[in-house]
CSV table of C-alpha atoms in Angstrom, one decimal:
chain,number,residue,atom,x,y,z
A,1,UNK,CA,96.5,-35.2,-3.0
A,2,UNK,CA,94.5,-32.4,-1.6
A,3,UNK,CA,97.7,-30.4,-1.0
A,4,UNK,CA,98.7,-30.8,-4.6
A,5,UNK,CA,95.3,-29.6,-5.9
A,6,UNK,CA,95.5,-26.6,-3.5
A,7,UNK,CA,98.9,-25.8,-4.9
A,8,UNK,CA,97.6,-25.8,-8.4
A,9,UNK,CA,95.0,-23.2,-7.4
A,10,UNK,CA,97.8,-21.2,-5.7
A,11,UNK,CA,99.7,-21.3,-9.0
A,12,UNK,CA,96.6,-20.0,-10.7
A,13,UNK,CA,96.3,-17.2,-8.2
A,14,UNK,CA,99.9,-16.1,-8.9
A,15,UNK,CA,99.5,-16.3,-12.7
A,16,UNK,CA,96.3,-14.2,-12.6
A,17,UNK,CA,98.3,-11.5,-10.8
A,18,UNK,CA,101.1,-11.9,-13.3
A,19,UNK,CA,99.0,-11.5,-16.4
A,20,UNK,CA,97.0,-8.7,-14.8
A,21,UNK,CA,100.2,-6.7,-14.0
A,22,UNK,CA,101.5,-7.1,-17.5
A,23,UNK,CA,98.2,-6.9,-19.5
A,24,UNK,CA,99.7,-9.8,-21.4
A,25,UNK,CA,99.8,-13.6,-21.4
A,26,UNK,CA,97.6,-16.4,-22.6
A,27,UNK,CA,95.4,-16.8,-19.5
A,28,UNK,CA,92.9,-19.4,-20.8
A,29,UNK,CA,95.6,-21.9,-21.7
A,30,UNK,CA,97.6,-21.1,-18.6
A,31,UNK,CA,94.6,-22.1,-16.4
A,32,UNK,CA,94.0,-25.3,-18.3
A,33,UNK,CA,97.6,-26.5,-18.0
A,34,UNK,CA,98.2,-25.4,-14.4
A,35,UNK,CA,97.4,-28.8,-12.9
A,36,UNK,CA,99.6,-30.6,-15.4
A,37,UNK,CA,102.6,-28.4,-14.5
A,38,UNK,CA,101.9,-28.7,-10.8
A,39,UNK,CA,101.8,-32.4,-10.8
A,40,UNK,CA,104.9,-32.8,-13.0
A,41,UNK,CA,107.0,-30.4,-10.9
A,42,UNK,CA,105.8,-31.2,-7.4
A,43,UNK,CA,105.1,-34.9,-7.7
A,44,UNK,CA,106.5,-36.6,-10.7
A,45,UNK,CA,109.7,-35.2,-12.1
A,46,UNK,CA,113.2,-35.5,-10.7
A,47,UNK,CA,114.0,-31.8,-10.8
A,48,UNK,CA,115.0,-29.1,-8.3
A,49,UNK,CA,117.0,-25.8,-8.3
A,50,UNK,CA,120.1,-27.6,-6.9
A,51,UNK,CA,120.0,-30.2,-9.7
A,52,UNK,CA,120.1,-27.8,-12.7
A,53,UNK,CA,123.4,-29.2,-13.9
A,54,UNK,CA,122.8,-32.8,-12.8
A,55,UNK,CA,123.0,-35.0,-16.0
A,56,UNK,CA,120.4,-37.3,-14.5
A,57,UNK,CA,117.8,-34.7,-13.9
A,58,UNK,CA,114.5,-35.1,-15.8
A,59,UNK,CA,113.9,-32.8,-18.8
A,60,UNK,CA,110.8,-30.7,-19.5
A,61,UNK,CA,109.7,-28.9,-22.6
A,62,UNK,CA,106.7,-26.6,-22.7
A,63,UNK,CA,106.0,-26.9,-26.4
A,64,UNK,CA,102.9,-24.7,-26.1
A,65,UNK,CA,105.3,-21.9,-25.2
A,66,UNK,CA,102.7,-19.1,-25.2
A,67,UNK,CA,101.8,-20.4,-21.7
A,68,UNK,CA,105.3,-19.5,-20.3
A,69,UNK,CA,103.7,-17.4,-17.6
A,70,UNK,CA,102.2,-20.5,-16.0
A,71,UNK,CA,105.6,-22.2,-16.2
A,72,UNK,CA,107.3,-19.2,-14.6
A,73,UNK,CA,104.8,-19.4,-11.7
A,74,UNK,CA,105.6,-23.0,-11.1
A,75,UNK,CA,109.3,-22.6,-11.4
A,76,UNK,CA,109.2,-19.6,-9.0
A,77,UNK,CA,107.1,-21.6,-6.5
A,78,UNK,CA,109.7,-24.4,-6.9
A,79,UNK,CA,112.5,-22.0,-5.9
A,80,UNK,CA,114.4,-21.6,-9.2
A,81,UNK,CA,114.2,-17.8,-8.9
A,82,UNK,CA,112.4,-15.0,-7.0
A,83,UNK,CA,108.7,-15.6,-7.8
A,84,UNK,CA,107.7,-12.1,-6.9
A,85,UNK,CA,110.2,-10.6,-9.3
A,86,UNK,CA,108.7,-12.8,-12.1
A,87,UNK,CA,105.1,-11.8,-11.2
A,88,UNK,CA,106.0,-8.1,-11.2
A,89,UNK,CA,108.1,-8.0,-14.3
A,90,UNK,CA,106.6,-10.6,-16.7
A,91,UNK,CA,106.6,-9.3,-20.2
A,92,UNK,CA,108.1,-5.9,-19.2
A,93,UNK,CA,110.9,-4.1,-20.9
A,94,UNK,CA,114.3,-5.8,-20.2
A,95,UNK,CA,112.7,-8.5,-18.1
A,96,UNK,CA,114.1,-12.0,-18.6
A,97,UNK,CA,110.6,-13.3,-18.0
A,98,UNK,CA,109.4,-12.7,-21.6
A,99,UNK,CA,106.2,-14.1,-23.2
A,100,UNK,CA,107.8,-17.4,-24.3
A,101,UNK,CA,110.2,-19.7,-22.4
A,102,UNK,CA,113.9,-18.9,-22.8
A,103,UNK,CA,117.0,-20.4,-21.3
A,104,UNK,CA,118.0,-17.2,-19.6
A,105,UNK,CA,115.4,-18.2,-17.0
A,106,UNK,CA,116.6,-20.9,-14.5
A,107,UNK,CA,114.9,-24.2,-15.0
A,108,UNK,CA,114.1,-23.7,-18.7
A,109,UNK,CA,115.6,-26.5,-20.8
A,110,UNK,CA,114.7,-25.1,-24.2
A,111,UNK,CA,113.4,-21.9,-25.9
A,112,UNK,CA,109.9,-22.4,-27.3
A,113,UNK,CA,107.1,-20.5,-28.8
A,114,UNK,CA,107.1,-21.4,-32.4
A,115,UNK,CA,104.6,-24.3,-32.2
A,116,UNK,CA,105.2,-27.8,-33.3
A,117,UNK,CA,108.8,-28.4,-32.2
A,118,UNK,CA,108.7,-29.6,-28.7
A,119,UNK,CA,108.1,-33.3,-29.5
A,120,UNK,CA,111.0,-33.5,-31.9
A,121,UNK,CA,113.3,-31.8,-29.3
A,122,UNK,CA,112.0,-34.1,-26.7
A,123,UNK,CA,112.8,-37.1,-28.9
A,124,UNK,CA,116.4,-35.8,-29.1
A,125,UNK,CA,116.7,-35.5,-25.4
A,126,UNK,CA,115.2,-39.0,-24.8
A,127,UNK,CA,117.3,-40.6,-27.4
A,128,UNK,CA,120.4,-39.0,-25.9
A,129,UNK,CA,119.5,-40.5,-22.5
A,130,UNK,CA,119.3,-44.0,-24.2
A,131,UNK,CA,122.6,-43.5,-25.9
A,132,UNK,CA,124.3,-42.3,-22.8
A,133,UNK,CA,122.6,-44.9,-20.6
A,134,UNK,CA,121.2,-42.2,-18.3
A,135,UNK,CA,118.0,-42.8,-16.2
A,136,UNK,CA,116.3,-39.4,-16.8
A,137,UNK,CA,112.9,-39.1,-18.4
A,138,UNK,CA,111.8,-36.4,-20.8
A,139,UNK,CA,108.4,-34.7,-20.5
A,140,UNK,CA,106.8,-32.6,-23.2
A,141,UNK,CA,103.5,-30.6,-23.0
A,142,UNK,CA,101.8,-29.7,-26.2
A,143,UNK,CA,98.5,-28.0,-26.9
A,144,UNK,CA,95.7,-29.7,-28.9
A,145,UNK,CA,95.6,-26.7,-31.3
A,146,UNK,CA,99.4,-27.0,-31.7
A,147,UNK,CA,98.8,-30.5,-33.2
A,148,UNK,CA,97.7,-28.8,-36.4
A,149,UNK,CA,101.5,-28.4,-37.1
A,150,UNK,CA,102.8,-31.2,-39.2
A,151,UNK,CA,106.2,-31.3,-37.6
A,152,UNK,CA,104.7,-32.9,-34.5
A,153,UNK,CA,104.1,-36.1,-36.5
A,154,UNK,CA,107.7,-36.4,-37.7
A,155,UNK,CA,108.7,-36.3,-34.0
A,156,UNK,CA,106.0,-38.9,-33.1
A,157,UNK,CA,107.2,-41.2,-35.8
A,158,UNK,CA,110.8,-41.0,-34.6
A,159,UNK,CA,109.8,-41.5,-31.0
A,160,UNK,CA,108.1,-44.8,-31.9
A,161,UNK,CA,110.9,-45.9,-34.2
A,162,UNK,CA,113.5,-45.5,-31.4
A,163,UNK,CA,111.2,-47.1,-28.8
A,164,UNK,CA,111.6,-44.1,-26.5
A,165,UNK,CA,109.8,-45.4,-23.4
A,166,UNK,CA,111.6,-42.6,-21.5
A,167,UNK,CA,109.5,-40.0,-23.4
A,168,UNK,CA,106.1,-38.8,-22.2
A,169,UNK,CA,104.1,-36.4,-24.3
A,170,UNK,CA,101.1,-34.7,-22.6
A,171,UNK,CA,98.4,-33.1,-24.7
A,172,UNK,CA,96.5,-30.3,-23.0
A,173,UNK,CA,93.2,-31.0,-24.7
A,174,UNK,CA,91.2,-28.0,-23.8
A,175,UNK,CA,89.4,-28.0,-27.2
A,176,UNK,CA,89.9,-24.3,-28.0
A,177,UNK,CA,92.7,-22.4,-29.8
A,178,UNK,CA,93.2,-18.8,-30.9
A,179,UNK,CA,90.9,-19.2,-33.9
A,180,UNK,CA,88.0,-21.0,-32.2
A,181,UNK,CA,87.0,-24.6,-31.5
A,182,UNK,CA,90.0,-26.8,-32.3
A,183,UNK,CA,88.0,-29.3,-34.4
A,184,UNK,CA,86.4,-26.6,-36.4
A,185,UNK,CA,89.8,-25.1,-37.3
A,186,UNK,CA,91.3,-28.4,-38.2
A,187,UNK,CA,89.3,-31.6,-37.5
A,188,UNK,CA,91.6,-33.9,-35.6
A,189,UNK,CA,89.1,-36.8,-35.0
A,190,UNK,CA,90.5,-39.1,-32.3
A,191,UNK,CA,93.9,-38.0,-30.9
A,192,UNK,CA,94.1,-41.4,-29.2
A,193,UNK,CA,93.8,-43.2,-32.5
A,194,UNK,CA,96.4,-40.9,-34.1
A,195,UNK,CA,99.0,-41.4,-31.4
A,196,UNK,CA,98.4,-45.2,-31.3
A,197,UNK,CA,98.8,-45.3,-35.1
A,198,UNK,CA,102.2,-43.6,-34.7
A,199,UNK,CA,103.2,-46.3,-32.1
A,200,UNK,CA,102.5,-44.6,-28.8
A,201,UNK,CA,101.2,-46.1,-25.7
A,202,UNK,CA,98.2,-43.9,-24.9
A,203,UNK,CA,96.7,-43.0,-21.5
A,204,UNK,CA,93.5,-40.8,-21.5
A,205,UNK,CA,92.9,-38.7,-18.4
A,206,UNK,CA,89.1,-38.0,-18.2
A,207,UNK,CA,89.6,-34.9,-16.0
A,208,UNK,CA,92.9,-33.4,-16.9
A,209,UNK,CA,92.5,-30.7,-14.2
A,210,UNK,CA,92.3,-33.4,-11.4
A,211,UNK,CA,95.7,-33.9,-9.8
A,212,UNK,CA,95.0,-37.4,-8.6
A,213,UNK,CA,94.1,-38.6,-12.0
A,214,UNK,CA,97.2,-37.0,-13.5
A,215,UNK,CA,99.5,-38.6,-10.9
A,216,UNK,CA,98.0,-42.0,-11.7
A,217,UNK,CA,98.6,-41.4,-15.4
A,218,UNK,CA,102.2,-40.3,-15.0
A,219,UNK,CA,103.0,-43.2,-12.7
A,220,UNK,CA,101.6,-45.6,-15.2
A,221,UNK,CA,103.6,-44.0,-18.0
A,222,UNK,CA,106.8,-44.3,-16.1
A,223,UNK,CA,106.4,-48.0,-15.7
A,224,UNK,CA,105.5,-48.7,-19.3
A,225,UNK,CA,108.2,-50.3,-21.4
A,226,UNK,CA,108.8,-50.5,-25.2
A,227,UNK,CA,106.9,-47.4,-26.4
A,228,UNK,CA,106.7,-43.7,-25.8
A,229,UNK,CA,103.6,-42.6,-23.9
A,230,UNK,CA,101.0,-39.9,-24.8
A,231,UNK,CA,98.9,-38.7,-21.9
A,232,UNK,CA,95.8,-37.1,-23.3
A,233,UNK,CA,94.5,-34.8,-20.6
A,234,UNK,CA,90.9,-33.6,-21.1
A,235,UNK,CA,91.1,-30.1,-19.6
A,236,UNK,CA,89.0,-26.9,-19.5
A,237,UNK,CA,90.3,-23.7,-20.9
A,238,UNK,CA,90.1,-21.0,-18.2
A,239,UNK,CA,89.7,-23.7,-15.5
A,240,UNK,CA,89.1,-22.2,-12.0
A,241,UNK,CA,87.5,-18.9,-13.1
A,242,UNK,CA,83.9,-19.6,-14.2
A,243,UNK,CA,83.6,-16.5,-16.5
A,244,UNK,CA,86.7,-17.6,-18.4
A,245,UNK,CA,85.9,-21.3,-18.7
A,246,UNK,CA,85.3,-22.7,-22.2
A,247,UNK,CA,85.4,-19.1,-23.7
A,248,UNK,CA,87.9,-18.7,-26.6
A,249,UNK,CA,88.0,-14.9,-26.0
A,250,UNK,CA,90.2,-15.7,-23.0
A,251,UNK,CA,92.9,-17.3,-25.1
A,252,UNK,CA,94.7,-14.0,-24.9
A,253,UNK,CA,92.3,-11.8,-23.0
A,254,UNK,CA,93.1,-8.8,-20.7
A,255,UNK,CA,91.2,-8.4,-17.5
A,256,UNK,CA,89.7,-5.2,-16.3
A,257,UNK,CA,90.3,-4.4,-12.6
A,258,UNK,CA,86.7,-5.6,-11.8
A,259,UNK,CA,87.3,-8.9,-13.6
A,260,UNK,CA,90.7,-9.3,-11.9
A,261,UNK,CA,89.1,-8.9,-8.4
A,262,UNK,CA,86.4,-11.3,-9.3
A,263,UNK,CA,88.9,-13.9,-10.5
A,264,UNK,CA,91.0,-13.5,-7.3
A,265,UNK,CA,87.8,-14.0,-5.2
A,266,UNK,CA,86.8,-17.1,-7.0
A,267,UNK,CA,90.3,-18.6,-6.7
A,268,UNK,CA,90.6,-17.8,-3.1
A,269,UNK,CA,87.3,-19.6,-2.4
A,270,UNK,CA,88.6,-22.7,-4.2
A,271,UNK,CA,91.8,-22.5,-2.1
A,272,UNK,CA,90.0,-22.2,1.2
């Protein structure tokens, strides 16, 4: 599991370079979700560049689409495209690596960015697998702030109604969103109770930035039958760069050259 954790920090190193080059991106949420994406793509999901047209490949939706840069770094590391090209051209004029996921990029299953739609789209994919008797699983990652959107709950209700045990929704619970502390913006009380009330099996991950805990959660989700699963991952916004951690100003912050060099140094120390 050490190798997986190291890879997550390598992904962070790449995305820090990407957002610094472009002076764009949502670095705080990128850093909180990096471990989740690393575990899914390098340990859990049945996906690879040579399976892009395989009807039995697992499906993935990044519903919190503003963190596309983190997903591009993972897909590039996985070999879907030239990672260095993505790092150098993210959010640049005429680049296909734009600020939100789009299906022009290999490995992207769905355009996203308008929040609140990933769960419902995932329900459609998971239901199609049931109807076609296909073995693939569908994974959706949402932000905790994103759950202010009412459309999520329509999707959750349908997922339970159709008993979609091949659907796994992960909540990147970093407790911060663009406007401030998530519970101050719209008090959500217990997300666990909410998902259970909608008929989900719920797994809470105490440290959602710990790859070992995430692997255990996803393996348990894959073996659960009769209900969709919600993995509630308690993460830290800005994880891995101390001056960014738990600071809402880094939801969409731009690093100075000095801040960038400091971030690189801190990540390289964690990788060593």
